[in-house]
Amino acid sequence: MVQLWCQGRCFHSVAAVIFDKDGTLADVADYLRLVAIARAVKIAEHFPNLQEALLQAFGVIGDHLEPTGLQAVGTRQENLIAAAAFVATQGIPWIAALELVRTAFAKADLQFTAKAPWTPPLSGVTQLVQQLHRAGCALAIISGDGRWEIEAFLDTYHLKPFFQLWRGGDEPPTKPDPQVFLRVCDRLGVQPDQTVVIGDADSDGLMAQRGGAAGSIGVTWGWPTPPVLNYCDCILASPLEMRIIPEEN
């Protein structure tokens, strides 16, 4: 058990920490913006008038990606459904709209190599993970990213030994449904009220709140423009700001 100190707030008797991945562990801001642009461009090959609206929906504003926008927070499936809804406004039947967007997303993917090399750990994150591990915390990841992408990230940056398990957005239920949190706690062998969630989005804070977590720590260290977080118990701007104090038995 440890105490986690965050901006004067102390979480006592913490046995496990559950991290988000993108924007919390991994530096994804530039990568996700480029992916969003590529997807919008491919769809605009069929409907040029939709490009600007799609970029806005994805959260691309000039050379900036909105950290609370669809591309940053939503799963691939959620982005696909949203884009298909725009295509359907052009008089395209729903199934045809879905297929068009799936094809566009797949073509956009071909412009990029594997994601992990583009998205290294954020500064200070590896040290934080190692400190929590040494202190005896069980560690897990709940992400909107695909499970295979989580594994690739952990393998590429030699972080897999520190994590007991991970759940991706392709494994429903997804955040902020508290069931995914409760299932991870069960598999870790810890109680929800012994578990702290760390993430950069309201979906992380809501999941923690609804699941009865010990608390949630919102982080802004992954984005040039800090996200506005409404459901976390405290906010950190750097991994180095967290204090980890082992509790005596």
mmCIF file of C-alpha atoms in Angstrom:
data_model
loop_
_atom_site.group_PDB
_atom_site.id
_atom_site.type_symbol
_atom_site.label_atom_id
_atom_site.label_comp_id
_atom_site.label_asym_id
_atom_site.label_seq_id
_atom_site.Cartn_x
_atom_site.Cartn_y
_atom_site.Cartn_z
ATOM 1 C CA MET A 1 0.000 0.000 0.000
ATOM 2 C CA VAL A 2 1.151 3.549 -0.718
ATOM 3 C CA GLN A 3 0.069 7.117 -0.236
ATOM 4 C CA LEU A 4 -0.165 9.218 -3.380
ATOM 5 C CA TRP A 5 0.183 12.960 -2.885
ATOM 6 C CA CYS A 6 -1.191 15.248 -5.594
ATOM 7 C CA GLN A 7 -1.296 19.028 -5.159
ATOM 8 C CA GLY A 8 -1.902 18.744 -1.415
ATOM 9 C CA ARG A 9 -4.424 15.921 -1.801
ATOM 10 C CA CYS A 10 -3.484 12.549 -0.315
ATOM 11 C CA PHE A 11 -4.899 9.215 -1.466
ATOM 12 C CA HIS A 12 -4.343 6.699 1.340
ATOM 13 C CA SER A 13 -3.911 2.909 1.193
ATOM 14 C CA VAL A 14 -3.547 2.727 -2.601
ATOM 15 C CA ALA A 15 -2.900 -0.807 -3.860
ATOM 16 C CA ALA A 16 -3.294 -0.221 -7.612
ATOM 17 C CA VAL A 17 -3.058 2.518 -10.208
ATOM 18 C CA ILE A 18 -4.872 2.381 -13.536
ATOM 19 C CA PHE A 19 -3.483 4.581 -16.304
ATOM 20 C CA ASP A 20 -4.975 5.874 -19.503
ATOM 21 C CA LYS A 21 -2.529 5.551 -22.413
ATOM 22 C CA ASP A 22 -2.756 8.272 -25.089
ATOM 23 C CA GLY A 23 -1.956 11.692 -23.662
ATOM 24 C CA THR A 24 -1.158 10.164 -20.266
ATOM 25 C CA LEU A 25 1.593 7.642 -20.936
ATOM 26 C CA ALA A 26 2.172 8.235 -24.663
ATOM 27 C CA ASP A 27 2.926 11.477 -26.515
ATOM 28 C CA VAL A 28 0.232 11.366 -29.208
ATOM 29 C CA ALA A 29 -0.788 14.980 -29.916
ATOM 30 C CA ASP A 30 1.014 15.390 -33.260
ATOM 31 C CA TYR A 31 0.326 11.841 -34.422
ATOM 32 C CA LEU A 32 -3.425 12.028 -33.765
ATOM 33 C CA ARG A 33 -3.695 15.390 -35.519
ATOM 34 C CA LEU A 34 -2.026 13.963 -38.630
ATOM 35 C CA VAL A 35 -4.285 10.900 -38.560
ATOM 36 C CA ALA A 36 -7.391 13.073 -38.255
ATOM 37 C CA ILE A 37 -6.306 15.195 -41.227
ATOM 38 C CA ALA A 38 -5.567 12.104 -43.341
ATOM 39 C CA ARG A 39 -8.999 10.647 -42.564
ATOM 40 C CA ALA A 40 -10.803 13.878 -43.392
ATOM 41 C CA VAL A 41 -8.889 14.239 -46.667
ATOM 42 C CA LYS A 42 -9.753 10.683 -47.763
ATOM 43 C CA ILE A 43 -13.454 11.213 -47.061
ATOM 44 C CA ALA A 44 -13.289 14.595 -48.822
ATOM 45 C CA GLU A 45 -12.167 12.832 -52.003
ATOM 46 C CA HIS A 46 -15.840 11.831 -52.263
ATOM 47 C CA PHE A 47 -17.416 14.843 -50.524
ATOM 48 C CA PRO A 48 -15.097 17.896 -50.627
ATOM 49 C CA ASN A 49 -17.647 20.024 -48.802
ATOM 50 C CA LEU A 50 -17.313 17.847 -45.683
ATOM 51 C CA GLN A 51 -13.580 18.288 -45.082
ATOM 52 C CA GLU A 52 -13.694 21.346 -42.809
ATOM 53 C CA ALA A 53 -16.679 20.049 -40.856
ATOM 54 C CA LEU A 54 -14.935 16.707 -40.315
ATOM 55 C CA LEU A 55 -11.739 18.372 -39.132
ATOM 56 C CA GLN A 56 -13.735 20.446 -36.671
ATOM 57 C CA ALA A 57 -15.590 17.364 -35.436
ATOM 58 C CA PHE A 58 -12.295 15.493 -34.964
ATOM 59 C CA GLY A 59 -10.974 18.467 -32.986
ATOM 60 C CA VAL A 60 -8.386 19.780 -35.466
ATOM 61 C CA ILE A 61 -8.055 23.543 -35.219
ATOM 62 C CA GLY A 62 -5.256 24.799 -37.478
ATOM 63 C CA ASP A 63 -2.036 23.162 -36.282
ATOM 64 C CA HIS A 64 -3.635 22.265 -32.964
ATOM 65 C CA LEU A 65 -5.589 19.192 -31.819
ATOM 66 C CA GLU A 66 -8.207 19.840 -29.160
ATOM 67 C CA PRO A 67 -7.358 17.471 -26.260
ATOM 68 C CA THR A 68 -11.030 17.034 -25.336
ATOM 69 C CA GLY A 69 -12.142 16.467 -28.939
ATOM 70 C CA LEU A 70 -13.316 13.315 -30.684
ATOM 71 C CA GLN A 71 -9.973 12.282 -32.166
ATOM 72 C CA ALA A 72 -8.135 12.703 -28.862
ATOM 73 C CA VAL A 73 -10.716 11.065 -26.596
ATOM 74 C CA GLY A 74 -12.888 8.800 -28.738
ATOM 75 C CA THR A 75 -12.187 5.245 -29.799
ATOM 76 C CA ARG A 76 -11.593 4.409 -33.448
ATOM 77 C CA GLN A 77 -15.164 3.091 -33.669
ATOM 78 C CA GLU A 78 -16.593 6.294 -32.187
ATOM 79 C CA ASN A 79 -14.648 8.373 -34.713
ATOM 80 C CA LEU A 80 -15.850 6.119 -37.514
ATOM 81 C CA ILE A 81 -19.507 6.406 -36.476
ATOM 82 C CA ALA A 82 -19.256 10.188 -36.183
ATOM 83 C CA ALA A 83 -17.659 10.509 -39.611
ATOM 84 C CA ALA A 84 -20.262 8.205 -41.151
ATOM 85 C CA ALA A 85 -23.004 10.423 -39.728
ATOM 86 C CA PHE A 86 -21.547 13.360 -41.673
ATOM 87 C CA VAL A 87 -21.435 11.273 -44.854
ATOM 88 C CA ALA A 88 -25.046 10.188 -44.315
ATOM 89 C CA THR A 89 -26.110 13.854 -44.421
ATOM 90 C CA GLN A 90 -25.159 13.784 -48.097
ATOM 91 C CA GLY A 91 -28.026 11.421 -48.849
ATOM 92 C CA ILE A 92 -25.927 8.269 -48.582
ATOM 93 C CA PRO A 93 -27.613 5.183 -47.045
ATOM 94 C CA TRP A 94 -26.273 4.378 -43.591
ATOM 95 C CA ILE A 95 -24.559 1.080 -44.410
ATOM 96 C CA ALA A 96 -22.961 2.622 -47.497
ATOM 97 C CA ALA A 97 -21.780 5.581 -45.392
ATOM 98 C CA LEU A 98 -20.181 3.223 -42.887
ATOM 99 C CA GLU A 99 -18.405 1.288 -45.618
ATOM 100 C CA LEU A 100 -17.148 4.457 -47.294
ATOM 101 C CA VAL A 101 -15.702 5.723 -44.008
ATOM 102 C CA ARG A 102 -14.146 2.359 -43.110
ATOM 103 C CA THR A 103 -12.393 2.356 -46.486
ATOM 104 C CA ALA A 104 -11.271 5.976 -46.042
ATOM 105 C CA PHE A 105 -9.864 5.246 -42.580
ATOM 106 C CA ALA A 106 -8.022 2.188 -43.894
ATOM 107 C CA LYS A 107 -6.470 4.218 -46.735
ATOM 108 C CA ALA A 108 -5.466 6.941 -44.273
ATOM 109 C CA ASP A 109 -3.777 4.302 -42.101
ATOM 110 C CA LEU A 110 -1.536 3.331 -45.015
ATOM 111 C CA GLN A 111 0.127 6.759 -44.811
ATOM 112 C CA PHE A 112 1.604 5.891 -41.420
ATOM 113 C CA THR A 113 3.981 3.259 -40.164
ATOM 114 C CA ALA A 114 3.184 1.466 -36.901
ATOM 115 C CA LYS A 115 1.860 3.859 -34.260
ATOM 116 C CA ALA A 116 4.189 3.033 -31.376
ATOM 117 C CA PRO A 117 7.385 4.525 -32.888
ATOM 118 C CA TRP A 118 5.477 7.800 -33.463
ATOM 119 C CA THR A 119 4.227 8.011 -29.877
ATOM 120 C CA PRO A 120 6.993 7.695 -27.270
ATOM 121 C CA PRO A 121 6.439 7.916 -23.513
ATOM 122 C CA LEU A 122 5.902 11.440 -22.268
ATOM 123 C CA SER A 123 8.680 13.031 -20.236
ATOM 124 C CA GLY A 124 8.818 11.663 -16.703
ATOM 125 C CA VAL A 125 6.246 8.930 -17.296
ATOM 126 C CA THR A 126 8.668 6.002 -17.315
ATOM 127 C CA GLN A 127 10.145 7.170 -14.010
ATOM 128 C CA LEU A 128 6.657 7.460 -12.480
ATOM 129 C CA VAL A 129 5.697 3.959 -13.612
ATOM 130 C CA GLN A 130 8.932 2.521 -12.238
ATOM 131 C CA GLN A 131 8.483 4.289 -8.892
ATOM 132 C CA LEU A 132 4.941 2.973 -8.488
ATOM 133 C CA HIS A 133 6.076 -0.522 -9.408
ATOM 134 C CA ARG A 134 8.952 -0.428 -6.902
ATOM 135 C CA ALA A 135 6.541 0.785 -4.229
ATOM 136 C CA GLY A 136 4.444 -2.345 -4.751
ATOM 137 C CA CYS A 137 1.485 -0.925 -6.684
ATOM 138 C CA ALA A 138 -0.313 -3.136 -9.171
ATOM 139 C CA LEU A 139 -0.465 -1.307 -12.506
ATOM 140 C CA ALA A 140 -2.925 -1.560 -15.404
ATOM 141 C CA ILE A 141 -4.023 0.399 -18.468
ATOM 142 C CA ILE A 142 -7.556 1.177 -19.637
ATOM 143 C CA SER A 143 -7.381 2.940 -22.992
ATOM 144 C CA GLY A 144 -9.560 3.899 -25.904
ATOM 145 C CA ASP A 145 -6.759 2.658 -28.152
ATOM 146 C CA GLY A 146 -6.802 -0.889 -29.514
ATOM 147 C CA ARG A 147 -5.355 -3.647 -27.359
ATOM 148 C CA TRP A 148 -2.713 -4.445 -29.989
ATOM 149 C CA GLU A 149 -1.577 -0.802 -29.963
ATOM 150 C CA ILE A 150 -1.232 -0.850 -26.169
ATOM 151 C CA GLU A 151 0.910 -3.982 -26.379
ATOM 152 C CA ALA A 152 3.044 -2.492 -29.154
ATOM 153 C CA PHE A 153 3.626 0.647 -27.071
ATOM 154 C CA LEU A 154 4.592 -1.369 -23.990
ATOM 155 C CA ASP A 155 6.881 -3.653 -26.011
ATOM 156 C CA THR A 156 8.540 -0.833 -27.952
ATOM 157 C CA TYR A 157 9.432 1.126 -24.833
ATOM 158 C CA HIS A 158 10.147 -1.864 -22.548
ATOM 159 C CA LEU A 159 7.283 -1.077 -20.171
ATOM 160 C CA LYS A 160 5.412 -4.384 -20.287
ATOM 161 C CA PRO A 161 7.092 -5.870 -17.172
ATOM 162 C CA PHE A 162 5.589 -3.083 -15.039
ATOM 163 C CA PHE A 163 1.939 -3.697 -15.987
ATOM 164 C CA GLN A 164 -0.217 -6.617 -14.931
ATOM 165 C CA LEU A 165 -2.919 -6.110 -17.575
ATOM 166 C CA TRP A 166 -4.408 -3.723 -20.118
ATOM 167 C CA ARG A 167 -7.791 -3.196 -21.767
ATOM 168 C CA GLY A 168 -8.390 -1.469 -25.103
ATOM 169 C CA GLY A 169 -11.269 0.359 -26.705
ATOM 170 C CA ASP A 170 -11.877 -2.696 -28.897
ATOM 171 C CA GLU A 171 -12.867 -4.673 -25.772
ATOM 172 C CA PRO A 172 -16.258 -3.420 -24.576
ATOM 173 C CA PRO A 173 -17.379 -2.034 -22.251
ATOM 174 C CA THR A 174 -15.310 1.110 -22.729
ATOM 175 C CA LYS A 175 -14.740 4.258 -20.687
ATOM 176 C CA PRO A 176 -16.533 5.859 -18.928
ATOM 177 C CA ASP A 177 -18.565 2.694 -18.217
ATOM 178 C CA PRO A 178 -17.533 1.742 -14.658
ATOM 179 C CA GLN A 179 -17.788 -1.957 -15.491
ATOM 180 C CA VAL A 180 -14.456 -1.908 -17.316
ATOM 181 C CA PHE A 181 -12.850 -0.369 -14.222
ATOM 182 C CA LEU A 182 -14.486 -2.884 -11.878
ATOM 183 C CA ARG A 183 -13.420 -5.831 -14.044
ATOM 184 C CA VAL A 184 -9.816 -4.637 -14.089
ATOM 185 C CA CYS A 185 -9.829 -4.198 -10.302
ATOM 186 C CA ASP A 186 -11.196 -7.731 -9.951
ATOM 187 C CA ARG A 187 -8.474 -9.170 -12.164
ATOM 188 C CA LEU A 188 -5.810 -7.238 -10.248
ATOM 189 C CA GLY A 189 -7.216 -8.596 -6.992
ATOM 190 C CA VAL A 190 -7.786 -5.161 -5.461
ATOM 191 C CA GLN A 191 -10.826 -3.274 -4.230
ATOM 192 C CA PRO A 192 -12.050 -0.272 -6.245
ATOM 193 C CA ASP A 193 -11.568 1.989 -3.218
ATOM 194 C CA GLN A 194 -7.902 0.944 -3.133
ATOM 195 C CA THR A 195 -7.400 2.043 -6.737
ATOM 196 C CA VAL A 196 -6.521 5.410 -8.267
ATOM 197 C CA VAL A 197 -7.168 6.274 -11.929
ATOM 198 C CA ILE A 198 -4.743 8.555 -13.792
ATOM 199 C CA GLY A 199 -5.834 10.047 -17.111
ATOM 200 C CA ASP A 200 -6.115 13.125 -19.301
ATOM 201 C CA ALA A 201 -9.847 13.044 -20.108
ATOM 202 C CA ASP A 202 -13.213 13.380 -18.414
ATOM 203 C CA SER A 203 -13.955 9.774 -19.371
ATOM 204 C CA ASP A 204 -11.224 8.689 -16.940
ATOM 205 C CA GLY A 205 -12.573 10.785 -14.086
ATOM 206 C CA LEU A 206 -16.168 9.727 -14.718
ATOM 207 C CA MET A 207 -15.208 6.060 -14.825
ATOM 208 C CA ALA A 208 -13.363 6.382 -11.523
ATOM 209 C CA GLN A 209 -16.204 8.302 -9.899
ATOM 210 C CA ARG A 210 -18.905 5.874 -11.042
ATOM 211 C CA GLY A 211 -16.815 2.844 -10.144
ATOM 212 C CA GLY A 212 -16.121 3.920 -6.566
ATOM 213 C CA ALA A 213 -12.375 4.427 -7.026
ATOM 214 C CA ALA A 214 -10.209 5.886 -4.284
ATOM 215 C CA GLY A 215 -9.898 8.878 -6.592
ATOM 216 C CA SER A 216 -8.786 10.128 -9.969
ATOM 217 C CA ILE A 217 -5.821 12.251 -10.931
ATOM 218 C CA GLY A 218 -6.209 14.364 -14.047
ATOM 219 C CA VAL A 219 -3.066 15.079 -16.031
ATOM 220 C CA THR A 220 -2.323 17.882 -18.469
ATOM 221 C CA TRP A 221 1.272 16.953 -19.268
ATOM 222 C CA GLY A 222 0.452 15.365 -22.642
ATOM 223 C CA TRP A 223 -0.903 18.404 -24.481
ATOM 224 C CA PRO A 224 0.451 21.820 -25.546
ATOM 225 C CA THR A 225 -2.895 23.306 -24.503
ATOM 226 C CA PRO A 226 -3.961 21.737 -21.183
ATOM 227 C CA PRO A 227 -7.341 19.984 -21.336
ATOM 228 C CA VAL A 228 -10.169 21.202 -19.122
ATOM 229 C CA LEU A 229 -10.960 18.366 -16.702
ATOM 230 C CA ASN A 230 -14.212 18.385 -14.759
ATOM 231 C CA TYR A 231 -14.384 15.041 -12.937
ATOM 232 C CA CYS A 232 -10.961 14.482 -11.373
ATOM 233 C CA ASP A 233 -9.985 15.011 -7.746
ATOM 234 C CA CYS A 234 -6.760 16.854 -8.517
ATOM 235 C CA ILE A 235 -4.686 17.860 -11.529
ATOM 236 C CA LEU A 236 -0.971 17.429 -12.239
ATOM 237 C CA ALA A 237 1.049 19.198 -14.926
ATOM 238 C CA SER A 238 4.070 16.876 -14.630
ATOM 239 C CA PRO A 239 4.663 13.264 -13.524
ATOM 240 C CA LEU A 240 7.428 14.614 -11.291
ATOM 241 C CA GLU A 241 4.848 16.439 -9.164
ATOM 242 C CA MET A 242 3.439 13.224 -7.696
ATOM 243 C CA ARG A 243 4.797 12.010 -4.355
ATOM 244 C CA ILE A 244 4.702 8.274 -3.609
ATOM 245 C CA ILE A 245 5.088 7.272 0.037
ATOM 246 C CA PRO A 246 4.992 3.593 1.060
ATOM 247 C CA GLU A 247 2.665 2.896 3.985
ATOM 248 C CA GLU A 248 3.887 0.801 6.874
ATOM 249 C CA ASN A 249 1.971 -2.425 7.511
#
